[in-house]
Coordinates of C-alpha atoms and ligand atoms in Angstrom, one line a residue:
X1 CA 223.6 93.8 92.8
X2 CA 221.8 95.5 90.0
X3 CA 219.9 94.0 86.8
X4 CA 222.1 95.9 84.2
X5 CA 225.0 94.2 83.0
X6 CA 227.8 95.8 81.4
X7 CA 228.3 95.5 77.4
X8 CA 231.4 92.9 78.1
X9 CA 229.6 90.6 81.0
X10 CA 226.8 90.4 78.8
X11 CA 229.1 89.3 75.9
X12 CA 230.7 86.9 78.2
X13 CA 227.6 85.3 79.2
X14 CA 226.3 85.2 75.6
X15 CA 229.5 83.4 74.0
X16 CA 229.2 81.1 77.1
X17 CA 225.3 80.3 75.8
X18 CA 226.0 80.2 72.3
X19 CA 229.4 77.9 72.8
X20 CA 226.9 75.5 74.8
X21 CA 224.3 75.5 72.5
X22 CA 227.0 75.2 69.4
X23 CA 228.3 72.0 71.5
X24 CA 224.7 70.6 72.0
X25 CA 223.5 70.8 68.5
X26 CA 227.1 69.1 67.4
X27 CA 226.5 65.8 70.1
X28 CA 223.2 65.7 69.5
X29 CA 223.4 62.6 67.1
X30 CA 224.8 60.8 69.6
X31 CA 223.1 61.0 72.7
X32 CA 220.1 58.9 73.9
X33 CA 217.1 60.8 73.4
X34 CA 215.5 60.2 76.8
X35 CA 217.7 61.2 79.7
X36 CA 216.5 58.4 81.9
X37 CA 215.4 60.3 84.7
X38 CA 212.7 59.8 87.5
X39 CA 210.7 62.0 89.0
X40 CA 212.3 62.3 92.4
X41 CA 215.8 63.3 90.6
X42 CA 214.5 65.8 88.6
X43 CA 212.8 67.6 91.7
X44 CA 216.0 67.3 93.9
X45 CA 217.9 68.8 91.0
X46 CA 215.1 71.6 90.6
X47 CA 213.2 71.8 93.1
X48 CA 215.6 74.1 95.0
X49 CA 215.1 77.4 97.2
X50 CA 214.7 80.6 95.5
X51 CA 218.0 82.9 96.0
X52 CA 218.2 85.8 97.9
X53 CA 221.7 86.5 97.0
X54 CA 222.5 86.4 93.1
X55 CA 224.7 83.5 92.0
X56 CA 225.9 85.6 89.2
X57 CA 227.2 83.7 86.3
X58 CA 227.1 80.7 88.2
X59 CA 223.8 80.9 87.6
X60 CA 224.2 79.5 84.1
X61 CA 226.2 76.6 85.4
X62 CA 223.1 74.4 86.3
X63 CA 222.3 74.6 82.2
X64 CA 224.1 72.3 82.0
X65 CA 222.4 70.3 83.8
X66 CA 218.8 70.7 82.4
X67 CA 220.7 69.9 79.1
X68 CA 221.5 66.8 80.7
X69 CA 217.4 66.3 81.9
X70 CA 216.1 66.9 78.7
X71 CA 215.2 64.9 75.6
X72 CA 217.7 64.9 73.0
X73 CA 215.4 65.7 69.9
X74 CA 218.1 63.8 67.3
X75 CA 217.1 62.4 63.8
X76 CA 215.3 59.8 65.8
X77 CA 212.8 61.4 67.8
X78 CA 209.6 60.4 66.4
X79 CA 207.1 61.2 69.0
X80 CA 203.8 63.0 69.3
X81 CA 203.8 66.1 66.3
X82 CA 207.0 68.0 66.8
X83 CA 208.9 70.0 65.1
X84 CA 212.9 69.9 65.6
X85 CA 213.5 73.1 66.7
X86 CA 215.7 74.8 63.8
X87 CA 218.8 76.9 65.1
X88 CA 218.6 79.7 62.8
X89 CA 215.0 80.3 64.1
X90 CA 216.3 79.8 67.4
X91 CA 218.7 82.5 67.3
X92 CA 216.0 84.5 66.2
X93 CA 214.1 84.0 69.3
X94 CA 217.0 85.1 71.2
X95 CA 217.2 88.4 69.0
X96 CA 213.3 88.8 69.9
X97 CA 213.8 88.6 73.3
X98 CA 216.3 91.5 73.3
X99 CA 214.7 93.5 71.1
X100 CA 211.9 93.0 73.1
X101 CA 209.0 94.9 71.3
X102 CA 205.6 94.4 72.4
X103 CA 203.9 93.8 68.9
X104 CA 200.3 95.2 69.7
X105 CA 199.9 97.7 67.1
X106 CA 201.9 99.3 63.7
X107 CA 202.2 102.3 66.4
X108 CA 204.2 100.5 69.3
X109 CA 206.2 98.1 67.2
X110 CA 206.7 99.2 63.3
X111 CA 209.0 96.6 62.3
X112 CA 207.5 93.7 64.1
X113 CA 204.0 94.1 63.5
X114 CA 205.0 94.6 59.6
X115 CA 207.4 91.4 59.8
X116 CA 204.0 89.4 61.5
X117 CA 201.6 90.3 59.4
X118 CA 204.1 90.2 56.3
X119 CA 205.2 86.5 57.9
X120 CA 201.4 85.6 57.9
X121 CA 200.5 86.7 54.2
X122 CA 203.8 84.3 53.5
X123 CA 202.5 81.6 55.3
X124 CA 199.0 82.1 53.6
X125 CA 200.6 82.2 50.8
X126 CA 202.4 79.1 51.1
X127 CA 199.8 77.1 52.0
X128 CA 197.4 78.1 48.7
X129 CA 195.4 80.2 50.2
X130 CA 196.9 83.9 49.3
X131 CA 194.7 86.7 50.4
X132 CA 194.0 85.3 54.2
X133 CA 195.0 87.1 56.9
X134 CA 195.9 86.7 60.3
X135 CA 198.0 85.8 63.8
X136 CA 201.1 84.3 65.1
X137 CA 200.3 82.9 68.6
X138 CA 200.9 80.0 70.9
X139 CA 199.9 76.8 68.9
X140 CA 197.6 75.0 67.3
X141 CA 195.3 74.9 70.5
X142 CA 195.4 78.7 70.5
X143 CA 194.9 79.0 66.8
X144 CA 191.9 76.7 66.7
X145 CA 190.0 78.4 69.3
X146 CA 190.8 81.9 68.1
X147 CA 189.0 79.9 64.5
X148 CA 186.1 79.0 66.6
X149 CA 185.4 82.1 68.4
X150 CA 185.5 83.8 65.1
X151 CA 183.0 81.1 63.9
X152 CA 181.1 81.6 67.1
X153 CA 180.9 85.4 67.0
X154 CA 179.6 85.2 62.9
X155 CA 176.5 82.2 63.1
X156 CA 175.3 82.8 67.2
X157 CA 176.6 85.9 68.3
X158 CA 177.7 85.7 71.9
X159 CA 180.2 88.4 72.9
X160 CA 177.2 91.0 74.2
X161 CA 175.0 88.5 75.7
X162 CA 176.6 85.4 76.3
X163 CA 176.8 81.9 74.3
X164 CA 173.6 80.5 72.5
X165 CA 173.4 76.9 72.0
X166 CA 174.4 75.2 68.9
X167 CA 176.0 72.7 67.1
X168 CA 179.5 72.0 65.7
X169 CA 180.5 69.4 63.5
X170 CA 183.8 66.9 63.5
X171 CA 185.0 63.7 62.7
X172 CA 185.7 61.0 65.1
X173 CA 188.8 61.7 64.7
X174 CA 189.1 65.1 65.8
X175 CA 191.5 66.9 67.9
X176 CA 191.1 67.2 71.8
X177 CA 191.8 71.2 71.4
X178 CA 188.3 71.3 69.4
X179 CA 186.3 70.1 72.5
X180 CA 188.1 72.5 74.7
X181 CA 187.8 75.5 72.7
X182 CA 184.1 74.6 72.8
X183 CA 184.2 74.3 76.0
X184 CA 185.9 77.7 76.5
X185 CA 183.5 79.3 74.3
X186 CA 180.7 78.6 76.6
X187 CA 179.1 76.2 74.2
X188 CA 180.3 73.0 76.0
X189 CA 182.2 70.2 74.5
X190 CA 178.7 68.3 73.8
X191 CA 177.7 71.2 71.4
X192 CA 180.7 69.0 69.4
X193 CA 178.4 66.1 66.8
X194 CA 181.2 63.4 66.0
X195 CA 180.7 61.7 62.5
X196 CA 181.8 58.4 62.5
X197 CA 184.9 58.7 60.2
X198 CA 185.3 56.3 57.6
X199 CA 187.9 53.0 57.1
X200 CA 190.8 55.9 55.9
X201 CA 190.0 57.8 59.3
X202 CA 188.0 60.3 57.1
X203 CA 185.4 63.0 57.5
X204 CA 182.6 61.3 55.1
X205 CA 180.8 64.1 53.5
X206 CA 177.0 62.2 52.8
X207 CA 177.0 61.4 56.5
X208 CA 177.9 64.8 57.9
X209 CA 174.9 66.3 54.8
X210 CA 172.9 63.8 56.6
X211 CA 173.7 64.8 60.2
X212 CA 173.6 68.5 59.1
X213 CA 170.5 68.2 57.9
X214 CA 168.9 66.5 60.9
X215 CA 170.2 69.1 63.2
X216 CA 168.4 71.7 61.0
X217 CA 164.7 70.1 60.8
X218 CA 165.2 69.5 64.8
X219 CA 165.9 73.4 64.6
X220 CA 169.3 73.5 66.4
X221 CA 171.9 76.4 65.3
X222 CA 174.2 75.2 62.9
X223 CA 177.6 76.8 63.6
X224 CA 180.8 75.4 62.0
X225 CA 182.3 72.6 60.7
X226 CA 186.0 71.5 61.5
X227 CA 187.9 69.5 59.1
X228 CA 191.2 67.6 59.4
X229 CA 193.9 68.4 57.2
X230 CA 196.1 66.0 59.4
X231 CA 194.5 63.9 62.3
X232 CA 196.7 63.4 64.8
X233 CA 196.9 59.4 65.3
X234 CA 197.5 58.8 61.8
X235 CA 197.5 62.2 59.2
X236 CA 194.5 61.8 57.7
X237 CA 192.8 65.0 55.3
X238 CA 189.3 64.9 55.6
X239 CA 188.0 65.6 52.0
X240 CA 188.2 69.5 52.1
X241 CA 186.2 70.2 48.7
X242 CA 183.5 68.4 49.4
X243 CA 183.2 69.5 52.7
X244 CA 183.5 73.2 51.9
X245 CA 180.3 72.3 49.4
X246 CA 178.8 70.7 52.5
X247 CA 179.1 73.3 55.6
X248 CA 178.0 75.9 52.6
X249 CA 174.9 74.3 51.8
X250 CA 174.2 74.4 55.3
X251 CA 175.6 77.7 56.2
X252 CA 178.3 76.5 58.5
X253 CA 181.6 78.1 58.9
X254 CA 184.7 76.0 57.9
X255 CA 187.6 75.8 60.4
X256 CA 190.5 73.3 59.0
X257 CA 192.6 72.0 62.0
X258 CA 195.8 72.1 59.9
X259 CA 198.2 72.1 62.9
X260 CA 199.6 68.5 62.3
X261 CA 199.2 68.8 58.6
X262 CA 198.1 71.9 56.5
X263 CA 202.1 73.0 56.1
X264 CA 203.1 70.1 54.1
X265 CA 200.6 71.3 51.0
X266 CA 204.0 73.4 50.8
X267 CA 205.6 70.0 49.6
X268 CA 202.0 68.2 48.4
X269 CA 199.4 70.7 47.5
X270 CA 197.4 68.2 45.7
X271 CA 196.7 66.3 49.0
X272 CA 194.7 69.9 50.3
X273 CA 192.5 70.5 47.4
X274 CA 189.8 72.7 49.1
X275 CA 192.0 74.2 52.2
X276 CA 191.6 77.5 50.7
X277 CA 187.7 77.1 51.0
X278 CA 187.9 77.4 54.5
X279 CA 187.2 80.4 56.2
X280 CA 189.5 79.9 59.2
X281 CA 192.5 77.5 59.4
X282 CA 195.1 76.8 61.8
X283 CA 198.7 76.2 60.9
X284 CA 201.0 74.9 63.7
X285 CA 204.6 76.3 62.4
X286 CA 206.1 75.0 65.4
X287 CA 205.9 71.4 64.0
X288 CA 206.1 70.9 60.4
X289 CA 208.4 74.1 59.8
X290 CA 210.6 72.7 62.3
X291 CA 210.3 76.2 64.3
X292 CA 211.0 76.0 68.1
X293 CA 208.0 76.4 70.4
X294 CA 206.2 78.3 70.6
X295 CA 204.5 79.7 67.3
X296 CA 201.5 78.5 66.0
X297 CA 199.0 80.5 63.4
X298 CA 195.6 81.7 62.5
X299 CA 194.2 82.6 59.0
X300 CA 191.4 84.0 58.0
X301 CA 189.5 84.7 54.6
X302 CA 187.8 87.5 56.3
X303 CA 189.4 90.2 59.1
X304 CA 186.3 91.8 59.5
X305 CA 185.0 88.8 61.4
X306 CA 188.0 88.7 63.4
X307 CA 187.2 92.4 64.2
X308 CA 183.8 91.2 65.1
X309 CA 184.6 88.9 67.4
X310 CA 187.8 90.5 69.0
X311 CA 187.5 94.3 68.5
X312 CA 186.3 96.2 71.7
X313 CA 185.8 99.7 70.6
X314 CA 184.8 101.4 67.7
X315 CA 188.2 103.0 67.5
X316 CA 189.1 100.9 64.2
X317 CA 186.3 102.5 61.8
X318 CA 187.0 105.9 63.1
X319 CA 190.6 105.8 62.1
X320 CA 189.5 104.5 58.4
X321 CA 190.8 107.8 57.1
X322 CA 194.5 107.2 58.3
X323 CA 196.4 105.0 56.5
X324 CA 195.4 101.7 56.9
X325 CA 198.8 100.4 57.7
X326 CA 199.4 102.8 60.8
X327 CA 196.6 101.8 62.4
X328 CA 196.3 98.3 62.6
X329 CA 196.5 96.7 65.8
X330 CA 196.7 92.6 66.5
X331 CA 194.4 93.5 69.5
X332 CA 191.9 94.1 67.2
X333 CA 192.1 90.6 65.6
X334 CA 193.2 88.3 68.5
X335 CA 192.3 88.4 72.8
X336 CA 195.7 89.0 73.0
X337 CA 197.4 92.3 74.0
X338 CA 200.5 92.0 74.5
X339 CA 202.6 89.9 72.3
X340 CA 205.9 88.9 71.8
X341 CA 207.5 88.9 68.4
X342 CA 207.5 85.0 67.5
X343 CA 207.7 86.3 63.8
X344 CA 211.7 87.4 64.1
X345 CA 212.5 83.6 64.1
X346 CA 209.9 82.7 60.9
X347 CA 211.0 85.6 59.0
X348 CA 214.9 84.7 59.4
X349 CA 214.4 81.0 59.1
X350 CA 212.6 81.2 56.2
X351 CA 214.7 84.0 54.6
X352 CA 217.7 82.5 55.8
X353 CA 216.7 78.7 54.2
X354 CA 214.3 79.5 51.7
X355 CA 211.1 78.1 51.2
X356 CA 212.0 75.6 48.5
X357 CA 214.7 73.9 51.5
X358 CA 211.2 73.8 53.5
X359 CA 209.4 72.0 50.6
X360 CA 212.6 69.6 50.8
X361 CA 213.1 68.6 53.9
X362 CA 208.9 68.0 53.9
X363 CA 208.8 65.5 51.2
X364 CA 212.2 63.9 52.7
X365 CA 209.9 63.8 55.5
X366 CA 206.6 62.1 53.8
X367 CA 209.1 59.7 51.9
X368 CA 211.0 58.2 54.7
X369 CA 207.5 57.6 56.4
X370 CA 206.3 55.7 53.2
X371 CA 209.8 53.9 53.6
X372 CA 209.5 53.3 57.2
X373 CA 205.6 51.9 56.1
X374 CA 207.5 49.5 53.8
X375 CA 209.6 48.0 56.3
X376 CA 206.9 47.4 59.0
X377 CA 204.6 45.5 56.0
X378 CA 208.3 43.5 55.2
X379 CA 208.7 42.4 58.7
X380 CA 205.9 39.6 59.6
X381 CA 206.0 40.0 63.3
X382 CA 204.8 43.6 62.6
X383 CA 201.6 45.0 61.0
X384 CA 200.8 48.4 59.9
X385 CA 197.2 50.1 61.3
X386 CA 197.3 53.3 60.3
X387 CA 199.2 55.2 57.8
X388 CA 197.4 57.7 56.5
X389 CA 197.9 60.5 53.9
X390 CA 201.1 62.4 56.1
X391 CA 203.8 61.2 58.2
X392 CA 202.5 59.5 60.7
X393 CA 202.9 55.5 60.9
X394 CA 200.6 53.5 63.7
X395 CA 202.0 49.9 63.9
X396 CA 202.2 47.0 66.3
X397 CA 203.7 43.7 67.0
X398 CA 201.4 40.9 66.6
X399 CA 202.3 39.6 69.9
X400 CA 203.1 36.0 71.2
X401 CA 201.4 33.8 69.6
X402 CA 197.8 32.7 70.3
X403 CA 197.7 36.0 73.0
X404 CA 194.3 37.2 73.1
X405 CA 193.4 41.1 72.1
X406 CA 194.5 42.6 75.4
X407 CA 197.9 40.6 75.8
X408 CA 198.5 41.8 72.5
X409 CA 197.5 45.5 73.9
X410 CA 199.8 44.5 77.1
X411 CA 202.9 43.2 74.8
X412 CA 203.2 46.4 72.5
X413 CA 203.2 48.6 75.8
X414 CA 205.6 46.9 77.0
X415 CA 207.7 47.2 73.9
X416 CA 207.2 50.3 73.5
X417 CA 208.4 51.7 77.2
X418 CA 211.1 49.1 76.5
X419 CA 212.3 51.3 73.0
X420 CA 211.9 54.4 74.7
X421 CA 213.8 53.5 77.6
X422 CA 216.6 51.9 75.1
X423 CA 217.0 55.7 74.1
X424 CA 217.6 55.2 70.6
X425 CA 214.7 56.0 68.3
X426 CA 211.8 57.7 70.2
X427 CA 208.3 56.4 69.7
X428 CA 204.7 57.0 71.0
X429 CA 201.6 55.3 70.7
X430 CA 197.8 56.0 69.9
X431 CA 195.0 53.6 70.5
X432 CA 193.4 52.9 67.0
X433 CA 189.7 50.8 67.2
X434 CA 190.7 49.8 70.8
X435 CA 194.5 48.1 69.6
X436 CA 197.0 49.8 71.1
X437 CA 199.8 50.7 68.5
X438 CA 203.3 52.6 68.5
X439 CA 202.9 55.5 66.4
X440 CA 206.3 57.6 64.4
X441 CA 205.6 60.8 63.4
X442 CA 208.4 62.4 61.4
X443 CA 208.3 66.1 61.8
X444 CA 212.1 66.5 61.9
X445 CA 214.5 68.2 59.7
X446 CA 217.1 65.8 60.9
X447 CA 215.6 62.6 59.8
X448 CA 217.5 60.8 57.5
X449 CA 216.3 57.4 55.4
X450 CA 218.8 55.7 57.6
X451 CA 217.1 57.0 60.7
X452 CA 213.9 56.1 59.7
X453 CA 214.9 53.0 58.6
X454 CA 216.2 52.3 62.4
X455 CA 212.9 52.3 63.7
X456 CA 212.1 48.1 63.0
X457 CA 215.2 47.0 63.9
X458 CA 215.5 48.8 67.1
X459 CA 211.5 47.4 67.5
X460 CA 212.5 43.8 67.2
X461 CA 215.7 44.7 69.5
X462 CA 213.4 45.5 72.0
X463 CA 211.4 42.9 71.3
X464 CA 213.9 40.8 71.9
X465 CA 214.8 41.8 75.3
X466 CA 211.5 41.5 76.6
X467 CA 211.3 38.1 75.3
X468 CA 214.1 36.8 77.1
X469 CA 213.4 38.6 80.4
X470 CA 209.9 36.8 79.8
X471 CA 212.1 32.8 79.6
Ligands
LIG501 C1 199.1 69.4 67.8 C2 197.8 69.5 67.3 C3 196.9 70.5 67.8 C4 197.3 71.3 69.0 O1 198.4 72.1 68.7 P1 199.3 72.7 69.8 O2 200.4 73.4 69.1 O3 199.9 71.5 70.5 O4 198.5 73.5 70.8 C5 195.6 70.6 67.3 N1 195.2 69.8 66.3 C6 196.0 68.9 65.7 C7 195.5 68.0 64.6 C8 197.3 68.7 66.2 O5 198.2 67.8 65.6

């Protein structure tokens, strides 16, 4: 059999994918959102011996069947930080992957290295912070250690002769990629100082001048400081002004995490005073501008550090008398070589919608959260515990009465495993001050009021059931 198909099996199988996908996104609504699977049913219907012999387009029959495996991300689905996966930009993936250009430099790939870097400035733009430059890559785990290596490279140079200690400052609250990029970098996850963040889950600035300070008389290296613009339990901003005054006093470069948060300044700028005093920030498109995975996002004030820390030869100053345009190359800027072009789905989904329906369907988002706040302080079995300045709302139940603080713990796992299972609105859960708490995070172009409004009743529902199964 031979890997080319012909124009009209090609077509065939493409109207066959489209029609499935067309028929997915129209049942969506209405299936459960967890598939109920186990483990063991997943690998029997998976976990199956490589062909020698094509299938053909039987092939595509088992789609199907993953369809079936797979969680149905509906209006409802309120779990972790994710985006809802918009079909226009989904299409566009599927256009990337045929056009297949390998978008390493202006010279391989005209058109897709212009659409990136033409994506980014938007996306800069967007975001306040016009001017910065920068890359599309994998998330917001890629896009913070690609900050911090670019942090790394400008206060303790390390690419030559290897990593020298020094410090690196974050709240409490601070995302696990920040420890890990440390780690990568080869200044280990203890060169991380957490400040104790204050009662709104913030980054306080007197106490990180403070820490900042000590670090410096105790002659330690003073690299960067990352802020939140989002935490991920409950969407706290770290004050970003004050901050920005901060690490400058001290010399430190500014990363801003901004892959939970930093997109919705599109739809509440006021909230990010100060992002665009950051030297680095990561933006995770893939969650709140509802793009599918993967496609997260760098920016930078400065490319010349990036070229710093990523360039390998010289080749880039040599070429300054060509035009500037022709020879730039992402490998320059990024450890990546080759790349594929995640900006075909941006560029069409934001041309195709527009960036005010983006700025919409953001504050829908951070006004059904305030209403889905409301309805957990209405309901007395149920107490808010973290809502900070975004979209994400930690609550629990307060549990039987007189249960002590881990049978209170023990209760709102149970009820939350019982709502998941129940397959109707789609929860998770972070552990705030040791209390265990189910957390909704709406990231979802889908969500409606009504939606978000479903998530208390469906709570006591659940409630319910466990109660009875408990007489
Ligand atoms: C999601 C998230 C990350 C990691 O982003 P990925 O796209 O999952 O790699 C980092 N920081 C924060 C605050 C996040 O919410």
């Amino acid at each position: 059999m031979s890997l080319e198909l012909d124009g009209d099996a090609f077509r065939r199988l493409a109207e066959r994918t489209v029609d499935l996908a067309a028929r997915y996104l129209g049942s969506l609504d209405q299936k459960s959102i967890v598939p109920g699977t186990r483990g063991r049913k997943t690998q029997a219907l998976f976990g199956t011996p490589l062909p020698e012999k094509g299938l053909g387009a039987a092939a595509f029959d088992a789609v199907n069947t993953v369809f079936a495996q797979s969680m149905a991300k509906n209006g409802r689905f309120f779990g972790y930080v994710l985006g809802s996966g918009e079909p226009v930009a989904a299409l566009g993936d599927l256009l990337a992957s045929i056009l297949n250009p390998n978008v390493t430099a202006w010279r391989s790939s005209p058109a897709a290295v212009t659409v990136e870097r033409t994506v980014v400035g938007w996306l800069a733009e967007a975001v306040g912070c016009s001017g910065f430059s920068g890359s599309l890559v994998g998330g917001g785990s890629a896009a913070n250690l690609l900050g911090l290596t670019l942090a790394r490279e400008a206060r303790a140079p390390a690419n030559v002769t290897g990593a020298q200690p020094g410090v690196v400052y974050a709240s409490s609250e601070v995302h696990m990629s920040i420890p890990k990029a440390l780690s990568l970098l080869g200044l280990g996850s203890q060169a991380l100082r957490r400040i104790p963040a204050d009662s709104q889950r913030r980054l306080p600035p007197g106490a990180l001048d403070r820490a900042m300070a000590e670090d410096t008389a105790a002659g330690r290296r003073i690299i960067a400081v990352v802020a939140n613009a989002g935490t991920v339990n409950t969407g706290a901003i770290d004050p970003l002004e004050e901050i920005a005054q901060v690490a400058r006093t001290h010399g430190a470069w500014l990363h801003v995490d901004g892959a939970y948060g930093a997109l919705a300044s599109i739809a509440a700028p006021e909230r990010f005073r100060g992002l665009n005093l950051a030297d680095s920030i990561s933006l995770d498109p893939h969650k709140w501008l509802y793009q599918p995975l993967d496609v997260g996002c760098v920016l930078y004030r400065d490319a010349q550090a990036a070229r710093a820390a990523f360039a390998q030869s010289d080749a880039y100053v040599q070429v300054l008398e060509e035009d500037p345009l022709e020879t730039f190359a992402f490998f320059d800027e990024s450890f990546e070589l080759s790349r594929r072009f995640r900006a075909l789905k941006l560029w069409l989904s934001l041309r195709y919608h527009g960036l005010s329906a983006f700025r919409d369907a953001i504050r829908a988002n951070l006004d059904d959260a305030r209403a889905l706040a409301d309805s957990v302080r209405s309901t007395p079995e149920l107490e808010v515990i973290g809502f900070g300045d975004l979209s994400a709302v930690c609550f629990r139940h307060r549990g039987p009465a007189n249960a002590s603080a881990d049978e209170v713990n023990a209760w709102n796992l149970a009820l939350l495993q019982r709502v998941q299972q129940r397959g109707r609105v789609y929860l998770s859960n972070a552990i705030l001050e040791g209390r265990f708490c189910l957390r909704a995070c709406i990231t979802n172009h889908r969500t409606t009021r009504e939606d978000a409004l479903a998530v208390v009743p469906e709570v006591l529902a659940a409630e319910k059931e466990l109660e009875t199964e408990q007489k």
